[in-house]
XYZ file of C-alpha atoms in Angstrom:
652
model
C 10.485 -20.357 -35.279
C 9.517 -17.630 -32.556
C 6.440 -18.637 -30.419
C 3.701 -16.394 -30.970
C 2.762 -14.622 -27.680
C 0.066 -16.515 -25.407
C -1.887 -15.786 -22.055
C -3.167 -18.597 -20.127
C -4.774 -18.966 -16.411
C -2.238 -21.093 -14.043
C -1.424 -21.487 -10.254
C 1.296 -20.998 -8.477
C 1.271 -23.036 -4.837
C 2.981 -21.489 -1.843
C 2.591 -21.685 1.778
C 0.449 -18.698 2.342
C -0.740 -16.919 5.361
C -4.774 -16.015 5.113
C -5.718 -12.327 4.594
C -8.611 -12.782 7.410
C -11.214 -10.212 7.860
C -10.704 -6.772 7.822
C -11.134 -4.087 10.283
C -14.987 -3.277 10.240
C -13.948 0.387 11.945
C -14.061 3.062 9.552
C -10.355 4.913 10.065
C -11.152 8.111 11.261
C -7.703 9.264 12.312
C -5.325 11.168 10.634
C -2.943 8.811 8.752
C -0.187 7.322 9.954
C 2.534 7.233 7.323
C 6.298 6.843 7.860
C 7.317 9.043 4.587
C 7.164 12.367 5.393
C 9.452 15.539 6.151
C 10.437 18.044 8.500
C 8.857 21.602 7.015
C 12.329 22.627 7.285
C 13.678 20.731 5.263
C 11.479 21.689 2.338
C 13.230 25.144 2.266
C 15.754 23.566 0.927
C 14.278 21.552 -1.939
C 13.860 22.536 -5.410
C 10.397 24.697 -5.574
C 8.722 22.469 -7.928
C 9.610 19.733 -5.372
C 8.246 21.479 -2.767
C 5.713 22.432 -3.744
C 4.540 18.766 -4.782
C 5.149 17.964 -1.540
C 2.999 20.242 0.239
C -0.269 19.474 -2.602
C -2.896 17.299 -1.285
C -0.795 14.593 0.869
C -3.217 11.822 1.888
C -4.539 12.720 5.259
C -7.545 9.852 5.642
C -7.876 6.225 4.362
C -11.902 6.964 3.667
C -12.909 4.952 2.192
C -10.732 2.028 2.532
C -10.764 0.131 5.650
C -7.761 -1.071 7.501
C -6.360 -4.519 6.678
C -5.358 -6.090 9.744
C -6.895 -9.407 9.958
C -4.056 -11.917 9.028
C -1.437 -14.202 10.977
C 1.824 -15.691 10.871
C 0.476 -19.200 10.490
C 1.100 -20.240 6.747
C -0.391 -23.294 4.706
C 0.275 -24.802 1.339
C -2.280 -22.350 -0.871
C -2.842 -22.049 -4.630
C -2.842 -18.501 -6.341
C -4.348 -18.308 -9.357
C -2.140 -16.555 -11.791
C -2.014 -15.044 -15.600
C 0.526 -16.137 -17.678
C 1.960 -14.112 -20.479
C 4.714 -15.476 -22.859
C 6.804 -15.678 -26.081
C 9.768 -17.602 -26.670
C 12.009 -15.172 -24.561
C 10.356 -13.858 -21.393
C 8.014 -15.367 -19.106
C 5.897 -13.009 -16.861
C 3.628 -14.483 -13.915
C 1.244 -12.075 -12.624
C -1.477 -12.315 -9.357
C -4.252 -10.737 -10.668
C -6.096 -11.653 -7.253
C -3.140 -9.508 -5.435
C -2.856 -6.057 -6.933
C -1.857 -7.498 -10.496
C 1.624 -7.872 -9.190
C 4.169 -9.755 -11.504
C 5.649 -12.430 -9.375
C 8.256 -13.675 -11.290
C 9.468 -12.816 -14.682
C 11.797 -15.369 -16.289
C 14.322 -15.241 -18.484
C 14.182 -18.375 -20.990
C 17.102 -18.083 -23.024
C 19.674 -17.693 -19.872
C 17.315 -19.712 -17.327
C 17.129 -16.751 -15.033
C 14.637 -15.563 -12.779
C 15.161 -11.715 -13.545
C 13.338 -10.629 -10.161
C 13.401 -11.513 -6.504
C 10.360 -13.818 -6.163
C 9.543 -14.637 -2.586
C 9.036 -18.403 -1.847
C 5.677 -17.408 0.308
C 3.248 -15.183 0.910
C 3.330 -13.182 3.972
C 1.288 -10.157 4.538
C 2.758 -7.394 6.234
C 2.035 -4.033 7.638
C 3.120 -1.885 4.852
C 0.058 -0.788 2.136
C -1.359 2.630 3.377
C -4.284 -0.134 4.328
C -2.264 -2.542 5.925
C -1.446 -5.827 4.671
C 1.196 -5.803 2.056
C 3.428 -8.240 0.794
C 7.031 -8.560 -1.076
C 8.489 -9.516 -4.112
C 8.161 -9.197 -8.337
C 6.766 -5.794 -9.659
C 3.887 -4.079 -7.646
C 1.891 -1.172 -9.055
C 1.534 1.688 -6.500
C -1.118 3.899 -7.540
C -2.720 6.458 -4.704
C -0.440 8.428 -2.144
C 2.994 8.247 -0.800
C 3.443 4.787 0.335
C 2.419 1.435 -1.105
C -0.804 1.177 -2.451
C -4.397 -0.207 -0.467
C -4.955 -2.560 -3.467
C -1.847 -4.650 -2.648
C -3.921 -7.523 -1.285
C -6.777 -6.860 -3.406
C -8.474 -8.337 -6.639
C -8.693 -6.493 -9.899
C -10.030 -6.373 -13.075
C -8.361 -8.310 -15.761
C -8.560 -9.084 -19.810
C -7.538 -10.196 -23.209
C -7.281 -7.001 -25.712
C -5.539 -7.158 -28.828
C -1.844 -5.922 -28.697
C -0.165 -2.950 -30.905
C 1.331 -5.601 -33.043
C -2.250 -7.771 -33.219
C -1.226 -10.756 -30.669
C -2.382 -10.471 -27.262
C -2.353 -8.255 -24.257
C -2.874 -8.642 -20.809
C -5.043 -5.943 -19.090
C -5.233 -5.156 -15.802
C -7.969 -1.967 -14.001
C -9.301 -1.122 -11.686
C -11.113 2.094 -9.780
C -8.191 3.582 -6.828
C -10.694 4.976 -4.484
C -8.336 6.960 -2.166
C -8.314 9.556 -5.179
C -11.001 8.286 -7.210
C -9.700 7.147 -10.441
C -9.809 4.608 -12.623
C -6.701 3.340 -14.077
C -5.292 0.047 -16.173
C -2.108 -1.918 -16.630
C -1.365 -3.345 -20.304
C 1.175 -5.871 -20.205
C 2.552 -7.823 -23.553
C 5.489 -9.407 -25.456
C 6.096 -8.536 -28.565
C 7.368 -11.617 -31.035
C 11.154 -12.432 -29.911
C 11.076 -9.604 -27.727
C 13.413 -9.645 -24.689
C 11.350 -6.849 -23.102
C 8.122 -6.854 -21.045
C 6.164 -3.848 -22.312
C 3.775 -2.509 -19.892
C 1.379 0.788 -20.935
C -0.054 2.461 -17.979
C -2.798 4.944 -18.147
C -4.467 7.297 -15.178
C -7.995 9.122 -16.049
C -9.549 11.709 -13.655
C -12.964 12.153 -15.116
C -13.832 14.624 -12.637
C -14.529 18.206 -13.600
C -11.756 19.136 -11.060
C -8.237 18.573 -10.289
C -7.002 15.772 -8.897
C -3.553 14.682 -6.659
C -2.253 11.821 -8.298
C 0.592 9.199 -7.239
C 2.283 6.428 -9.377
C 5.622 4.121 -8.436
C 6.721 0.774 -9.586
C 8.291 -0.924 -7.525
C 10.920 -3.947 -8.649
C 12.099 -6.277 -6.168
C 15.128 -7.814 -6.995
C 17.882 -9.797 -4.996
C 20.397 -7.960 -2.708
C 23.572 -9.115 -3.696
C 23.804 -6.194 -6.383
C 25.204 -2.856 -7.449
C 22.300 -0.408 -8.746
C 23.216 1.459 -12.355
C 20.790 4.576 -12.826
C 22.315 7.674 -14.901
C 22.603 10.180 -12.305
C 25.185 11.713 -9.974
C 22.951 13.403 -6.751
C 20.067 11.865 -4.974
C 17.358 12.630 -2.416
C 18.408 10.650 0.918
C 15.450 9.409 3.113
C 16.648 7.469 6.523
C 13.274 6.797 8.045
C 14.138 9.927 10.605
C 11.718 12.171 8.096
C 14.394 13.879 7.109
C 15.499 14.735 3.023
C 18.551 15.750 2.164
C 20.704 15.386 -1.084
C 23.964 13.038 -1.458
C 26.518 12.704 -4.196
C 26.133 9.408 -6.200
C 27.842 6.601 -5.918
C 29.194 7.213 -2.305
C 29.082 9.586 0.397
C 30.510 9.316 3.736
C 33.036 7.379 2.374
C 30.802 4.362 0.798
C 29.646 3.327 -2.179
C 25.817 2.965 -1.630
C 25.068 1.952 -4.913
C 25.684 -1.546 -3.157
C 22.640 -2.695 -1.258
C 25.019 -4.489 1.345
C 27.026 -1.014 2.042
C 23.748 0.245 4.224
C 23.440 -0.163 7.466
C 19.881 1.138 7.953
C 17.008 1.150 5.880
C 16.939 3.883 3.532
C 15.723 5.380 0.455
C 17.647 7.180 -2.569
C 15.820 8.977 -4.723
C 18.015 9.488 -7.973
C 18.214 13.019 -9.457
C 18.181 11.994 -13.363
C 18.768 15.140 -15.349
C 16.430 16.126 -17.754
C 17.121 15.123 -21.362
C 18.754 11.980 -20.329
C 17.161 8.376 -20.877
C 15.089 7.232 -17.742
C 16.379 4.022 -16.710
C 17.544 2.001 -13.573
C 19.398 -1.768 -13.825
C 19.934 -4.125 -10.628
C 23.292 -6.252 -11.648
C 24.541 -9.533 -9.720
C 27.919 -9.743 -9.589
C 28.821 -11.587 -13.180
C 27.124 -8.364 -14.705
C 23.782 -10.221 -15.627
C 20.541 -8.594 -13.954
C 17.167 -6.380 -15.143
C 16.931 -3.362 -16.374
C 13.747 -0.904 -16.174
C 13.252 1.775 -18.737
C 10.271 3.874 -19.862
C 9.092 6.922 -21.938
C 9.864 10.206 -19.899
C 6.766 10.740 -17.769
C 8.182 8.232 -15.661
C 10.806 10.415 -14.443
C 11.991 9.174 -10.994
C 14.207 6.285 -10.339
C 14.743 4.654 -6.480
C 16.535 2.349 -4.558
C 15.308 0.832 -1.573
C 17.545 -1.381 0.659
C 16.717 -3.354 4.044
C 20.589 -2.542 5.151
C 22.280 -5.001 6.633
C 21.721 -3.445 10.496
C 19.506 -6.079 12.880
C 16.134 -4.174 11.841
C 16.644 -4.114 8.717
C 17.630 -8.470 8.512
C 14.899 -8.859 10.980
C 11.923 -7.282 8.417
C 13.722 -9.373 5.927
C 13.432 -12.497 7.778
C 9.922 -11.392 8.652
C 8.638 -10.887 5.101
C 9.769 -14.234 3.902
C 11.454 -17.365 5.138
C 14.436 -17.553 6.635
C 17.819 -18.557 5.003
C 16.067 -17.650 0.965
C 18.510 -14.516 0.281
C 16.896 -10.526 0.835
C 15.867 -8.138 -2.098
C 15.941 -4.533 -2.256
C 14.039 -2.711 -4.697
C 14.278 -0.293 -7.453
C 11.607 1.767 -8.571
C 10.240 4.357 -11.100
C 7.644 7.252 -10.375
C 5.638 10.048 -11.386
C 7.800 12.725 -9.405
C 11.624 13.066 -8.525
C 10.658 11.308 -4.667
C 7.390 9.474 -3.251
C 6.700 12.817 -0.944
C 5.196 14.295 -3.979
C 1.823 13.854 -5.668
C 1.355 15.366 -8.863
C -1.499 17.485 -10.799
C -4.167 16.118 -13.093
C -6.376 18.355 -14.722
C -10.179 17.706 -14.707
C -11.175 15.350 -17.304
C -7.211 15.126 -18.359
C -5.585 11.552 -18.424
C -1.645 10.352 -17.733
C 0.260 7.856 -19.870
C 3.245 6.448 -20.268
C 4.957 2.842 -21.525
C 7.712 1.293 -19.576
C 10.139 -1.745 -20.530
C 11.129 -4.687 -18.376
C 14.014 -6.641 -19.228
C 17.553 -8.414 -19.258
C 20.615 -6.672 -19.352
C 24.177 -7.609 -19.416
C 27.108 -5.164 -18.483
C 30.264 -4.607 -16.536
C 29.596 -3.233 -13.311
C 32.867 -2.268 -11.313
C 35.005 0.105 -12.431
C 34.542 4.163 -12.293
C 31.086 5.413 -11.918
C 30.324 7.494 -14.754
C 31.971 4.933 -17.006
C 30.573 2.153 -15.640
C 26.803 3.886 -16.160
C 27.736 5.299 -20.042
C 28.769 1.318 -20.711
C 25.112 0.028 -19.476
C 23.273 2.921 -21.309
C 25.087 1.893 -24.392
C 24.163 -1.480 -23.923
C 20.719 -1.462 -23.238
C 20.440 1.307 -26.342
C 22.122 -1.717 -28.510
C 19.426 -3.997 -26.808
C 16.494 -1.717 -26.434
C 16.531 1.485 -28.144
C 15.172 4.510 -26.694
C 13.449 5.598 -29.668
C 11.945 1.628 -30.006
C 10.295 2.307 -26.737
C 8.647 5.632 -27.918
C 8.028 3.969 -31.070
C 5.773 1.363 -28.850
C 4.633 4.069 -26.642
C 2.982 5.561 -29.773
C 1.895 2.284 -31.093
C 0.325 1.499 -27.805
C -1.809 4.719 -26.850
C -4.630 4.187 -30.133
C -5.218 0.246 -28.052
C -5.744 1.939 -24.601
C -9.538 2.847 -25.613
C -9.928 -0.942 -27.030
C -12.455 -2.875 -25.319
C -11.376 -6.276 -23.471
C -12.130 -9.822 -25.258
C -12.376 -12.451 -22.758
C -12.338 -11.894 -19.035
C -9.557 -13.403 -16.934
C -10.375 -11.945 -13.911
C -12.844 -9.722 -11.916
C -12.263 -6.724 -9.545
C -14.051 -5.113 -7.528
C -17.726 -3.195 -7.681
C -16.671 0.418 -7.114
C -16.021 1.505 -10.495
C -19.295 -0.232 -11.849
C -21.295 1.992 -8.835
C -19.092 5.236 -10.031
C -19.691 4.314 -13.774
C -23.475 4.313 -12.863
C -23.514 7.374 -11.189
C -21.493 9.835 -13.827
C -24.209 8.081 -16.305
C -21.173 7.130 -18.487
C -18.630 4.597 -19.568
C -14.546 4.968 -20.064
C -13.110 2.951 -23.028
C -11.380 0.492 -22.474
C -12.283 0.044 -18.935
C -15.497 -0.965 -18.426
C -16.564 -1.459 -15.178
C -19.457 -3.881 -15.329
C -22.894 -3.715 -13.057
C -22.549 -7.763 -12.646
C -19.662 -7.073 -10.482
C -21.570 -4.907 -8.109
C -21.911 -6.676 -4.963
C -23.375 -6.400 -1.138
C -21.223 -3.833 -0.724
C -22.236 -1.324 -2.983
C -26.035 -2.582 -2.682
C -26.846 0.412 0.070
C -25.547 2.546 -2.067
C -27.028 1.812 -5.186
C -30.120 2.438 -3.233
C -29.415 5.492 -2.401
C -28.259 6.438 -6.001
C -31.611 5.345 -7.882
C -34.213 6.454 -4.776
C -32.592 8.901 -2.551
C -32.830 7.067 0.369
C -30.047 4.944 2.178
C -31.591 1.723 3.614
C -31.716 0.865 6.816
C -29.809 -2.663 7.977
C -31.707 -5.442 8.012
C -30.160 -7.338 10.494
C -27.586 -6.076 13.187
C -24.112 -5.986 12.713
C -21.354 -3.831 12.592
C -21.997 -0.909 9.828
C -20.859 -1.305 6.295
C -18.163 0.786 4.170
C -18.832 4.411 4.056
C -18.077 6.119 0.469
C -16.486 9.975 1.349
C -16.462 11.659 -1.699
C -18.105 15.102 -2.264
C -21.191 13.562 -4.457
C -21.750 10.553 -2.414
C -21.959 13.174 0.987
C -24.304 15.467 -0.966
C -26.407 12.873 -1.544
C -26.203 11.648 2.024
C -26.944 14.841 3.029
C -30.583 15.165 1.023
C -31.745 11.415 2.174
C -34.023 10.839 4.880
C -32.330 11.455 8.353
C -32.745 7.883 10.130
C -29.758 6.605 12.080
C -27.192 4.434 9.423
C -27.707 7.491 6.746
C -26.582 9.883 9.957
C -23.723 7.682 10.711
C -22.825 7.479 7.131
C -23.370 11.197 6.284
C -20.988 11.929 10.075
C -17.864 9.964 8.763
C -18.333 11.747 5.059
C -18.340 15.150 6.918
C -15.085 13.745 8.964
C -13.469 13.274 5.972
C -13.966 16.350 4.735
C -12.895 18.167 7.492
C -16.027 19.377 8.901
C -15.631 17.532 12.482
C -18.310 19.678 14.419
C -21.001 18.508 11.843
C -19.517 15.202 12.295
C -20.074 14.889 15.768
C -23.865 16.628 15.584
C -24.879 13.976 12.764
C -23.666 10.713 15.164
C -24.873 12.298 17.992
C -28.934 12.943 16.002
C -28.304 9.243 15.089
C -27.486 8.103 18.736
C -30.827 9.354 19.872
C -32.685 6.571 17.973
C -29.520 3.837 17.039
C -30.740 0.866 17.511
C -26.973 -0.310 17.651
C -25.084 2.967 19.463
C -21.714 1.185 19.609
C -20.467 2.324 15.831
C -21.966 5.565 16.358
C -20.227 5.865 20.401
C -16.662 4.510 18.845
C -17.027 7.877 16.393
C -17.673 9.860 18.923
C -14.804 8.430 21.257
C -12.286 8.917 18.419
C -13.743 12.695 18.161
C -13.102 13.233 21.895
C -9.872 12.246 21.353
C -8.809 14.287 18.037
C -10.314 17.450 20.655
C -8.041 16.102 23.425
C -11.050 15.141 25.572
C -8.976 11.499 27.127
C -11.411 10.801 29.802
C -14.730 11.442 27.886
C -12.722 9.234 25.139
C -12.699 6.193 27.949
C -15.906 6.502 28.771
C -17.198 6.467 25.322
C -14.971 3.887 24.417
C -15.912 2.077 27.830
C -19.325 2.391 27.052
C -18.896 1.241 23.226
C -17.042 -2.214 24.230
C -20.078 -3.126 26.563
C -22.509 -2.684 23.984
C -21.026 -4.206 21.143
C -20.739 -7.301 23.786
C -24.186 -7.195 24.660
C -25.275 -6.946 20.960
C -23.068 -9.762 19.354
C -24.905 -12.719 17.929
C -22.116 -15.046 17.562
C -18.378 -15.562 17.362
C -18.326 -15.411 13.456
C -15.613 -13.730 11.555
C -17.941 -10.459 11.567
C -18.323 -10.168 15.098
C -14.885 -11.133 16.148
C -12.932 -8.995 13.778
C -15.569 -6.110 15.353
C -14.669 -6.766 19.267
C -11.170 -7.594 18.311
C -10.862 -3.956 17.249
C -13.038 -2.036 19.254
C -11.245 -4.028 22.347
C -8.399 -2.646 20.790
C -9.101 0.635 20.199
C -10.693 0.907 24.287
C -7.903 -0.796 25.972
C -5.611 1.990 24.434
C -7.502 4.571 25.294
C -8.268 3.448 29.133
C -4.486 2.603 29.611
C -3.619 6.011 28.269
C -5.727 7.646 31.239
C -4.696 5.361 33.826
C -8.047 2.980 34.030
C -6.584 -0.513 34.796
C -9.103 -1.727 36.289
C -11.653 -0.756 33.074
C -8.738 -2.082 30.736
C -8.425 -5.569 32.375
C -12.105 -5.859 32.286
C -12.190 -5.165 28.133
C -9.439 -7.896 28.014
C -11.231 -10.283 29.766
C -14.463 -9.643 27.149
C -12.232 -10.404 24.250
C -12.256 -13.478 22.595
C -9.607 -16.147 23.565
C -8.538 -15.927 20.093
C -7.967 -12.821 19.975
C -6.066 -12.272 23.466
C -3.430 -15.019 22.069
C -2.975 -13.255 18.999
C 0.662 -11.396 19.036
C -0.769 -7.883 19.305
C -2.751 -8.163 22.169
C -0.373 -10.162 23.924
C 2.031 -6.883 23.421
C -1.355 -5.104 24.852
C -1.410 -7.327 28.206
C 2.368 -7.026 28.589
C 1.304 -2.914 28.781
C -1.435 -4.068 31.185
C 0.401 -6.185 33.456
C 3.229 -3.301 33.428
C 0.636 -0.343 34.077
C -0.856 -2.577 36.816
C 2.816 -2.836 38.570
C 3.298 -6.500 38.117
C 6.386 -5.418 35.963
C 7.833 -9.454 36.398
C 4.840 -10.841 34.692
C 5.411 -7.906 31.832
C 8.683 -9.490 30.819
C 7.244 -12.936 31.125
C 5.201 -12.104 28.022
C 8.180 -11.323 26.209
C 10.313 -14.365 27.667
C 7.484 -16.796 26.358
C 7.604 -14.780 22.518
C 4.833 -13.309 20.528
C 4.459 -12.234 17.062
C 2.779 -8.619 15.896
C 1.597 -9.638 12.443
C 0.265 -6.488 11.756
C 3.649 -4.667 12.932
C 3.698 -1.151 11.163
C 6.183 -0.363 9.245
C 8.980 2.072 11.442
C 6.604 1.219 14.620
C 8.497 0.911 17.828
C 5.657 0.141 20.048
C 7.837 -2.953 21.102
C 11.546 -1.862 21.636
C 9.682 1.208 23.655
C 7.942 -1.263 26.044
C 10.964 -3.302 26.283
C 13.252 -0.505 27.317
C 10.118 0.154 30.147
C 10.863 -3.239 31.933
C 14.788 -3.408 31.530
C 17.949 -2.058 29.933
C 19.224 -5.582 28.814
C 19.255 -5.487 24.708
C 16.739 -5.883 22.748
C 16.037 -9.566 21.610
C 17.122 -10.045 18.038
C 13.393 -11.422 17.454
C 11.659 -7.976 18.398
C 14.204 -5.815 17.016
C 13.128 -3.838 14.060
C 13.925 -0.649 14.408
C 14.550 0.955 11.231
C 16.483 4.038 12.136
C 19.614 4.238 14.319
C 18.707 4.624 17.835
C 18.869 7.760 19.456
């Protein structure tokens, strides 16, 4: 007798590094992001593709703020988890980190159908920061992983298409301002993990919008997708296209045939069934399939090249076996971002599952053999046939909550004065966070800060600055209404708004840091110090304690100066920031890569190395960064350790 499909709240223990606080400084430069192109290489694209490319790529993180404040240091932790089952499948999913599905198990064979990392590690690899590997993440945003990766969301019972349960997950994406959900279930004896995913814009204009899952799954595999050419990325922003299976004389449907990082983004022709399967070496692995929205298919790998083992190593623990991951998105490649109308909505169902099949032999034989098989297990037309079943339950309201999100969407909710079905974005989840601006929805005015401390999130968007702009002009609404007006693009009004402000601030360190980062944007270095200079020694004098708040505040301001005094030459100013910062702080791995740059600028080049002979560890490495092979090939041309190298491009 099949077991009728159940949710349930468990944990799952692992040893887990803390997420600490995050960066209080509101990112005001452009953004840093690996996956981009060469304009010349876009002549050479397909013109829809190009054109994708070129609409709306993410230039700010407004309103996020960076996610920087975890370690290495890792302690047994429990994570609360959702549990969805039926007699076939079990799926595991971290509703308090992005909604990922962590593991997704396979009763009837006893396998574990994706690569489930044995810890939690964050990493430098959301747009915001800390990410972390493993299971199925939902990337919803811009080109690159998305800034809810570490984050809470919103999470529910609703009845399923075929009246048993379903898991949803929403949440608001505030980098383009939508609201979106996840509905997971299991149909009765179903091998398949159904997940219906649904975008809204319920603006009255267009927005850009982004959408990739991403499936991590063990290394040791060849990659089946139905497709002969794809898009080559090598992390040296260059896009070029590549027979499938091999080129240059290798098959890289093989994970372990790369040397270097890389992406392929598979060319599926139209008309043909969108699907991508990850097989271990006795044929059995997972296959991903969904309607035809979904249209692009990916495979990551690490490569087997000293970076690319070294991120491995970093990600997880050492000796557990690497992944690689295969993927499915809106558009052909992640450079893209497509097109939603005002008021228009996206949808599409996708399918998560076993598969069994032959995997050597001649490629296009080889591929017609898994299609085959997963239409005998999974027909295409069952999955449109769910598709359709599914879209009338997207506008159902949630039963019991499992889990809570955030407060932005109950704050946006309240200001377009009306609800979305399905979603609902309830005012008992607003918080201190949205409190200020709350205020400044119902009265007009932004409130003042009762107490000092370092200045809370700024919202960018073009309703929240119009409002800033009518409130009363007193200092935190000026600072406020100055990083809107950033955002937008409008950096002389930016500067005269923190500048009004600074006249009668009774905290000018926020408001001098803005201006700093403006001097430097206009090339102004030495006005940049000084500001920055000036910043540091204020934010010292004003600090009330050496709370989370106020060290995650001088740890990044102390940052932010000592980079900008080195970069103009002021030792002497630079070593007296470091000596300000907290203890802490100057023993954490990134700042010890800061002093090695001190000690080097200040010509004591043997106490440099000494830093690295004694080891440290960047937690918050970014992804591609080579801030430390750079500084290494400064002080000697011995190799790189093995322990700093992770460089994931061939050198030059």
């Amino acid at each position: 007798m099949a077991i009728v499909t159940t949710i349930r709240r468990d944990a799952v223990r692992l040893p887990a590094a803390g997420l600490g606080p995050d960066n209080p400084l509101p990112p005001l430069r452009p953004l840093d992001e690996m996956h981009r192109i060469e304009d010349r290489d876009r002549d050479d694209l397909p013109r829809d593709m190009a054109r994708q490319m070129g609409y709306e790529p993410l230039r700010s993180l407004l309103p996020e703020r960076v996610r920087d404040g975890y370690g290495r240091a890792r302690s047994p932790r429990d994570i609360d988890t959702l549990v969805i089952e039926n007699d076939r499948l079990r799926a595991t999913v971290l509703p308090g980190l992005g909604g990922r599905v962590a593991s997704l198990f396979h009763k009837p064979t006893g396998r574990e159908l994706l690569y489930r990392n044995p810890v939690f590690q964050p990493a430098c690899f959301a747009l915001n920061g800390a990410w972390f590997s493993g299971g199925i993440e939902w990337n919803i945003g811009a080109t690159g992983h998305t800034t809810l990766s570490c984050s809470p969301l919103h999470a529910a019972r609703v009845t399923a298409p075929d009246g048993g349960e379903m898991l949803r997950l929403w949440e608001w994406e505030r980098l383009r301002d939508l609201p979106f959900q996840v509905d997971l279930w299991l149909p009765e004896g179903s091998d398949f993990l159904y997940v219906g995913v649904r975008i809204r814009n319920p603006h009255d204009r267009p927005v850009p919008v982004y959408w990739w899952s991403n499936i991590a799954v063990p290394e040791e595999c060849r990659v089946l997708v139905p497709a002969e050419e794809a898009y080559h990325f090598g992390y040296e922003r260059r896009l070029h296209r590549v027979p499938v299976p091999s080129y240059d004389g290798v098959d890289r449907t093989y994970p372990s045939n790369s040397v270097h990082p890389a992406d392929y983004f598979y060319d599926v022709p139209d008309g043909r069934r969108r699907w991508i399967a990850a097989l271990g070496e006795d044929g059995h692995g997972l296959v991903q399939t969904s309607t035809d929205v979904l249209r692009g298919r990916k495979l990551f790998v690490w490569g087997m090249g000293p970076g690319g083992r070294r991120w491995q190593q970093w990600l997880t623990e050492p000796g557990t076996g690497g992944y690689c991951e295969i993927q499915a998105g809106l558009a052909r490649t992640q450079l893209e971002h497509v097109r939603l109308e005002a008021e228009g909505e996206v949808a599409w169902l996708e399918a998560y599952g076993p598969l069994r099949a032959e995997r050597e032999g001649e490629w296009h034989g080889v591929v017609r053999a898994a299609g085959a098989r997963l239409e005998t297990c999974l027909p295409r037309e069952r999955v449109d046939a769910a598709y359709a079943a599914w879209r009338p339950y997207a506008d159902a309201e949630p039963g019991e909550v499992l889990a809570a999100g955030s407060g932005w969407g109950a704050l946006e909710v309240l200001r377009m004065g009306e609800k979305l079905p399905g979603t609902p974005f309830e005012q008992a989840t607003l918080g201190d966070a949205q409190a200020p601006w709350l205020e400044l929805l119902r009265s007009g005015s932004f409130p003042e800060a009762r107490r000092v401390g370092p200045p809370g999130v700024t919202l960018v968007a073009p309703h929240w600055r119009d409002m800033l702009e009518t409130a009363p002009a007193r200092p935190l609404t000026e600072y406020h209404l100055g990083v809107a007006q950033w955002h937008a693009g409008d950096r002389a009004q930016a500067v005269r708004s923190w500048e009004r402000a600074l006249l009668l601030a009774p905290s000018p360190w926020p408001l001098l840091r803005c201006l700093a980062v403006a001097d430097q944007e206009a090339g102004h270095h030495e006005r940049a110090a000084d500001r920055y200079a000036e910043a540091f020694e204020d934010l010292c004098r004003e600090r009330r304690d050496d709370g989370e708040t106020w060290t995650a505040a001088t740890a990044a301001l102390g940052r932010e100066a000592l980079e900008a005094l080195l970069a103009v030459g002021r030792t002497r100013d630079a070593r007296a920031v470091w000596r300000r910062l907290h203890p802490g702080t100057r023993a954490r791995g990134r700042f010890r890569l800061t002093e090695a740059r001190l000690l080097l600028a200040e010509g004591d080049r043997e106490a440099a190395r000494a830093v690295f002979d004694e080891g440290f560890e960047v937690a918050d490495l970014r992804e591609g960064a080579e801030t430390i092979s750079e500084l290494w090939a400064r002080l000697t041309d011995e190799p790189l350790p093995a322990r700093y190298d992770f460089r994931m491009r061939p050198a030059p």
